[in-house]
Amino acid sequence: MSIYEKARAASITLASALRTQKDAALLAMASALESSAAAIIEANAADVEVARKSGTPESTVDRLLLTQARIGGMAQGLRDIAGLPDPVGEVVRGGTLANGLQVRQIRVPFGVVGIIYEARPNVTADAAGLTLKSGNAVLLRGSGSAARSNAAIVAALRSALAATGLPADAVQLVDSSTRDSVKELMRARGQVDVLIPRGGASLIRTVVEESSVPVIETGVGNCHIYVDESADLDMALRILLNAKVQRPSVCNAAESLLVHAAVADEFLPAAMKALADNGVTVNTNEEDFGTEFLSLEISLKIVDSLDDAIAHIRRYGSGHSEAIITSSVRAAARFTDAIDAAAVLVNASTRFVDGGELGFGAEIGISTQKLHARGPMGLPELTSTKYVITGDGHIRA
Amino acid sequence: MSIYEKARAASITLASALRTQKDAALLAMASALESSAAAIIEANAADVEVARKSGTPESTVDRLLLTQARIGGMAQGLRDIAGLPDPVGEVVRGGTLANGLQVRQIRVPFGVVGIIYEARPNVTADAAGLTLKSGNAVLLRGSGSAARSNAAIVAALRSALAATGLPADAVQLVDSSTRDSVKELMRARGQVDVLIPRGGASLIRTVVEESSVPVIETGVGNCHIYVDESADLDMALRILLNAKVQRPSVCNAAESLLVHAAVADEFLPAAMKALADNGVTVNTNEEDFGTEFLSLEISLKIVDSLDDAIAHIRRYGSGHSEAIITSSVRAAARFTDAIDAAAVLVNASTRFVDGGELGFGAEIGISTQKLHARGPMGLPELTSTKYVITGDGHIRA
């Protein structure tokens, strides 16, 4: 059987698995990661050595590197998923029609989910946990440069699945030694129900352009902080620094600052000093307005009006998270209404746009597309629905 | 401005339009169709003449043909849409987090929707009405063989929009004289937010394979009626005839009959006679098991067990609507659990899988894919959501 056929067979078993079975498997997977930590770290050390020898930037090596503590974090992540409600079987809506037909719309798993991601081995465990809990089989296509790490992690996860009586093929690693396996995944319509790319903008663009399997686009965030003329400027500064500096490498960090001209003279000197004190470089070139820096850089534009700010964000935003700092009810309403993004914030840091912060639990990514899911994608967003319609010999007139 | 830029500009106005404005426009559009009926019928007569001269089958010509009554039906459809609730602005979920942040997930329009469809001019008015009510601008790419009819309909709709103060560019007809316009629509990612093909299997397959714009797949229905060993056979016959004969040309009509071997001797003689009396031909060749006839034909297979029926439907079904006739609670539960389709019916005709029948109102199609929407797609399924998060200087710790 091909990996696709194995995944489909596993997905059929998983779709009817009870929550108790899935949670037991998740806890066993967590324990297996911990008891296999030595083997995983050894495999990872080989990946890290090759990466360093080939001159990989140290920030990339850091994302690849696994430690005892990081493996403990992956295990805890799986235990947290076990604690989340099971989305499968939830009745989304239901009722009895005038003719007595009973109609229920019920949450069901997608079936087979493909994840294409970069050299972050923690994604392997996170994605396996989220797809398992939502009743889906997963095909994991990680980076070739994390191949040994991923193989060791998946071996641990599969042995735990088998020991708890769920199909080991619920979690399969896809060959990462060739680009052909990515192409094959992208053309496996009917065999893979949804494909989720996780990684940089170019990876996501490639998958979106070339896949015939439905794709959920995640992650690119060129998030703006707009300081309105009516803003509390102390508040604006606190939010700006939090959004830019607290964790600059993530998609919900701020990348662009817009300041209303009426408060620029008052706000900017203090803001520029505070940004500089925190090591942030400020760019005012137009070619940087669309850049997701993911580092201690920010673009700056002074705008003449709220509408100019909205027009700027429409032009350069990536549809992730956009914030306004204002004390005007009308400005807040206009901004939240006009901005077309997964999340729009009023007087709050963009860093809150995160499944955990919003109380939704672990997430597979933050969707920046409009179809199916928008914003943090947790367990319910990894499901579809079906209608179950029950009659007693009903026929249509 | 290109049609895409015009559509985007119109979509921004529409996104904030009040329900009263949209409903007034829908009523004006209905009246405009009626007052333009003579011009529309004249344009349609030219399309019909060309179609007949080029040897188009009469069933296709019938779908193209417009009459006073059919135009009245299109107008009534628009009035019905005006009566449906506005999905835009609905708070899908919301609450206050422990830290005081107020979080609301709000329904918003997609923006620009593209519809690619065949020579059924009624779709032009239906699609324009549904997209307008859901706050979306629409790009309508109909069939070249209905070009004159569609142009006359769209002219009436646009004049009504302009008269009620909404942008006429909310409804635009795409050039149908060349295949290039379809290709362009399919590659207009970022300019078109979602593409919905409506038509036969080959049109849908082409769009799904070639589009980089997210697609919602609709329509192909190879629907099965499975007569279980415990079925009430009189009920089974009534449902079979209703599902096959009541309107054979639509996607929720039955195309395949599965009969449990234990009741085949008792059920089939009466069933075959009743089908024949209604003009239905029965096929038992394996190559017909996957066929959507859309006519008075049905495929037949005798199966040895419920599991065989499930396996057959998994192999040949199109994921639309599947029915079991049974008196066994356990068989009903197993069937509804195991069948992976938009709708699963127990003791009811597949013909009920229709937005109007289920009480959802008019539909743009029946989605057979798992992403975003599955089953009848009404107004809420033509929207996305965004999170609006309101704080008072909240920063992340």
mmCIF file of C-alpha atoms in Angstrom, chain A residues 8 12 15-16 93 97 99 101 103 105 108-111 187 189 193-194 208-209 211-212 214-217 235 238-239 242 246 252 314 335-349 351-354 357-360 369-376 380-381 383-397, chain B residues 8 12 15-16 93 97 99 101 103 105 108-111 187 189 193-194 208-209 211-212 214-217 235 238-239 242 246 252 314 335-349 351-354 357-360 369-376 380-381 383-397:
data_model
loop_
_atom_site.group_PDB
_atom_site.id
_atom_site.type_symbol
_atom_site.label_atom_id
_atom_site.label_comp_id
_atom_site.label_asym_id
_atom_site.label_seq_id
_atom_site.Cartn_x
_atom_site.Cartn_y
_atom_site.Cartn_z
ATOM 1 C CA ARG A 8 -6.815 6.635 4.293
ATOM 2 C CA ILE A 12 -11.304 5.500 8.725
ATOM 3 C CA ALA A 15 -12.828 8.851 12.538
ATOM 4 C CA SER A 16 -14.763 6.532 14.876
ATOM 5 C CA ARG A 93 -26.616 22.925 14.404
ATOM 6 C CA LEU A 97 -38.165 20.424 10.145
ATOM 7 C CA ASN A 99 -42.267 17.758 8.004
ATOM 8 C CA LEU A 101 -37.265 15.297 9.316
ATOM 9 C CA VAL A 103 -31.486 17.385 10.701
ATOM 10 C CA GLN A 105 -24.901 19.056 11.191
ATOM 11 C CA VAL A 108 -16.304 15.068 11.413
ATOM 12 C CA PRO A 109 -12.579 14.780 10.699
ATOM 13 C CA PHE A 110 -11.212 15.855 7.307
ATOM 14 C CA GLY A 111 -9.660 12.408 6.861
ATOM 15 C CA ARG A 187 -1.226 16.618 -6.632
ATOM 16 C CA ARG A 189 -6.293 15.323 -4.670
ATOM 17 C CA ASP A 193 -8.095 16.118 1.988
ATOM 18 C CA VAL A 194 -6.245 19.281 2.974
ATOM 19 C CA VAL A 208 -0.713 27.694 -2.893
ATOM 20 C CA GLU A 209 0.224 28.067 -6.567
ATOM 21 C CA SER A 211 -1.437 22.358 -5.224
ATOM 22 C CA SER A 212 -4.624 20.791 -6.535
ATOM 23 C CA PRO A 214 -7.198 22.288 -1.046
ATOM 24 C CA VAL A 215 -4.691 24.410 0.903
ATOM 25 C CA ILE A 216 -4.969 26.382 4.099
ATOM 26 C CA GLU A 217 -2.551 29.279 3.947
ATOM 27 C CA MET A 235 -0.547 53.387 25.923
ATOM 28 C CA ARG A 238 3.619 50.348 25.605
ATOM 29 C CA ILE A 239 1.672 48.445 22.946
ATOM 30 C CA ASN A 242 5.264 44.876 23.278
ATOM 31 C CA GLN A 246 8.486 40.886 23.088
ATOM 32 C CA ASN A 252 1.953 38.221 15.188
ATOM 33 C CA ARG A 314 -5.028 47.624 2.562
ATOM 34 C CA PHE A 335 -10.901 50.790 11.620
ATOM 35 C CA THR A 336 -12.362 47.445 12.694
ATOM 36 C CA ASP A 337 -14.996 47.675 9.974
ATOM 37 C CA ALA A 338 -12.693 48.683 7.117
ATOM 38 C CA ILE A 339 -9.640 46.538 7.772
ATOM 39 C CA ASP A 340 -9.800 43.154 6.056
ATOM 40 C CA ALA A 341 -7.647 40.877 8.217
ATOM 41 C CA ALA A 342 -7.889 37.737 10.337
ATOM 42 C CA ALA A 343 -7.765 39.907 13.470
ATOM 43 C CA VAL A 344 -8.289 43.596 14.133
ATOM 44 C CA LEU A 345 -7.276 44.947 17.553
ATOM 45 C CA VAL A 346 -8.257 48.091 19.405
ATOM 46 C CA ASN A 347 -5.880 49.276 22.134
ATOM 47 C CA ALA A 348 -4.207 45.876 22.438
ATOM 48 C CA SER A 349 -0.976 44.266 21.248
ATOM 49 C CA ARG A 351 0.844 39.511 20.105
ATOM 50 C CA PHE A 352 -2.515 38.340 21.524
ATOM 51 C CA VAL A 353 -3.503 36.830 18.163
ATOM 52 C CA ASP A 354 -2.540 33.307 19.149
ATOM 53 C CA GLU A 357 -3.785 33.508 24.319
ATOM 54 C CA LEU A 358 -7.357 33.564 22.998
ATOM 55 C CA GLY A 359 -8.280 30.475 24.999
ATOM 56 C CA PHE A 360 -8.654 28.136 22.015
ATOM 57 C CA GLN A 369 -6.910 33.131 4.099
ATOM 58 C CA LYS A 370 -10.640 33.647 4.085
ATOM 59 C CA LEU A 371 -11.806 30.161 3.186
ATOM 60 C CA HIS A 372 -12.617 27.606 5.919
ATOM 61 C CA ALA A 373 -10.645 29.110 8.789
ATOM 62 C CA ARG A 374 -9.279 32.586 9.478
ATOM 63 C CA GLY A 375 -7.031 33.356 12.427
ATOM 64 C CA PRO A 376 -5.772 30.766 14.909
ATOM 65 C CA PRO A 380 -12.347 22.574 15.391
ATOM 66 C CA GLU A 381 -10.642 24.161 12.376
ATOM 67 C CA THR A 383 -12.541 19.267 10.971
ATOM 68 C CA SER A 384 -15.313 19.364 8.384
ATOM 69 C CA THR A 385 -19.008 18.634 8.962
ATOM 70 C CA LYS A 386 -21.643 16.333 7.586
ATOM 71 C CA TYR A 387 -25.434 16.483 7.684
ATOM 72 C CA VAL A 388 -27.233 13.520 9.199
ATOM 73 C CA ILE A 389 -30.895 13.567 8.180
ATOM 74 C CA THR A 390 -33.289 11.077 9.751
ATOM 75 C CA GLY A 391 -36.829 10.439 8.547
ATOM 76 C CA ASP A 392 -39.486 7.761 8.690
ATOM 77 C CA GLY A 393 -40.093 7.154 5.022
ATOM 78 C CA HIS A 394 -40.003 10.828 4.050
ATOM 79 C CA ILE A 395 -40.247 11.597 0.349
ATOM 80 C CA ARG A 396 -40.200 14.963 -1.376
ATOM 81 C CA ALA A 397 -43.469 16.257 -2.727
ATOM 82 C CA ARG B 8 -12.536 45.138 -5.216
ATOM 83 C CA ILE B 12 -15.308 47.591 0.020
ATOM 84 C CA ALA B 15 -18.919 45.148 3.044
ATOM 85 C CA SER B 16 -20.293 48.049 5.099
ATOM 86 C CA ARG B 93 -18.523 33.501 19.038
ATOM 87 C CA LEU B 97 -10.879 36.701 28.459
ATOM 88 C CA ASN B 99 -7.334 39.468 31.342
ATOM 89 C CA LEU B 101 -9.711 41.453 26.517
ATOM 90 C CA VAL B 103 -12.935 38.902 21.750
ATOM 91 C CA GLN B 105 -15.486 36.513 15.913
ATOM 92 C CA VAL B 108 -17.638 39.333 7.109
ATOM 93 C CA PRO B 109 -17.988 39.023 3.327
ATOM 94 C CA PHE B 110 -15.287 37.212 1.343
ATOM 95 C CA GLY B 111 -14.853 40.310 -0.835
ATOM 96 C CA ARG B 187 -4.975 32.812 -11.652
ATOM 97 C CA ARG B 189 -5.242 35.049 -6.533
ATOM 98 C CA ASP B 193 -11.161 35.643 -2.957
ATOM 99 C CA VAL B 194 -13.023 32.484 -3.912
ATOM 100 C CA VAL B 208 -10.081 22.562 -9.250
ATOM 101 C CA GLU B 209 -6.913 21.447 -11.019
ATOM 102 C CA SER B 211 -6.991 27.467 -10.071
ATOM 103 C CA SER B 212 -4.643 29.183 -7.659
ATOM 104 C CA PRO B 214 -9.323 28.990 -3.534
ATOM 105 C CA VAL B 215 -12.155 26.940 -5.044
ATOM 106 C CA ILE B 216 -15.370 25.582 -3.612
ATOM 107 C CA GLU B 217 -16.293 22.417 -5.464
ATOM 108 C CA MET B 235 -40.867 2.390 2.466
ATOM 109 C CA ARG B 238 -41.358 4.755 -2.083
ATOM 110 C CA ILE B 239 -38.030 6.412 -1.261
ATOM 111 C CA ASN B 242 -38.898 9.506 -5.179
ATOM 112 C CA GLN B 246 -39.144 12.950 -8.966
ATOM 113 C CA ASN B 252 -29.415 15.022 -5.291
ATOM 114 C CA ARG B 314 -16.649 4.581 -0.385
ATOM 115 C CA PHE B 335 -23.989 3.769 8.118
ATOM 116 C CA THR B 336 -24.168 7.413 9.216
ATOM 117 C CA ASP B 337 -20.842 7.055 11.045
ATOM 118 C CA ALA B 338 -18.927 5.286 8.286
ATOM 119 C CA ILE B 339 -20.159 7.121 5.183
ATOM 120 C CA ASP B 340 -18.031 10.146 4.320
ATOM 121 C CA ALA B 341 -20.406 12.471 2.457
ATOM 122 C CA ALA B 342 -21.941 15.926 2.711
ATOM 123 C CA ALA B 343 -25.231 14.328 3.792
ATOM 124 C CA VAL B 344 -26.188 10.899 5.082
ATOM 125 C CA LEU B 345 -29.905 10.046 5.250
ATOM 126 C CA VAL B 346 -31.790 7.420 7.190
ATOM 127 C CA ASN B 347 -35.216 6.419 5.842
ATOM 128 C CA ALA B 348 -35.538 9.585 3.759
ATOM 129 C CA SER B 349 -35.115 10.537 0.113
ATOM 130 C CA ARG B 351 -33.955 14.764 -2.721
ATOM 131 C CA PHE B 352 -34.169 16.565 0.635
ATOM 132 C CA VAL B 353 -30.503 17.607 0.440
ATOM 133 C CA ASP B 354 -31.249 21.093 -0.818
ATOM 134 C CA GLU B 357 -35.830 21.926 1.757
ATOM 135 C CA LEU B 358 -33.567 22.099 4.812
ATOM 136 C CA GLY B 359 -34.793 25.582 5.690
ATOM 137 C CA PHE B 360 -31.547 27.396 4.859
ATOM 138 C CA GLN B 369 -15.695 19.238 -0.637
ATOM 139 C CA LYS B 370 -14.677 19.196 3.002
ATOM 140 C CA LEU B 371 -13.041 22.612 3.282
ATOM 141 C CA HIS B 372 -15.078 25.673 4.317
ATOM 142 C CA ALA B 373 -18.571 24.421 3.468
ATOM 143 C CA ARG B 374 -20.055 20.979 2.932
ATOM 144 C CA GLY B 375 -23.590 20.452 1.696
ATOM 145 C CA PRO B 376 -25.995 23.250 0.722
ATOM 146 C CA PRO B 380 -23.507 32.174 5.690
ATOM 147 C CA GLU B 381 -21.327 29.896 3.546
ATOM 148 C CA THR B 383 -18.823 34.663 4.156
ATOM 149 C CA SER B 384 -15.583 34.489 6.116
ATOM 150 C CA THR B 385 -14.995 35.784 9.641
ATOM 151 C CA LYS B 386 -12.636 38.146 11.400
ATOM 152 C CA TYR B 387 -11.672 38.497 15.036
ATOM 153 C CA VAL B 388 -12.226 41.880 16.640
ATOM 154 C CA ILE B 389 -10.218 42.140 19.863
ATOM 155 C CA THR B 390 -10.713 45.134 22.121
ATOM 156 C CA GLY B 391 -8.482 46.023 25.062
ATOM 157 C CA ASP B 392 -7.535 48.999 27.173
ATOM 158 C CA GLY B 393 -3.797 49.057 26.686
ATOM 159 C CA HIS B 394 -3.368 45.289 26.963
ATOM 160 C CA ILE B 395 0.138 43.942 26.337
ATOM 161 C CA ARG B 396 1.326 40.355 26.414
ATOM 162 C CA ALA B 397 3.400 39.280 29.399
#
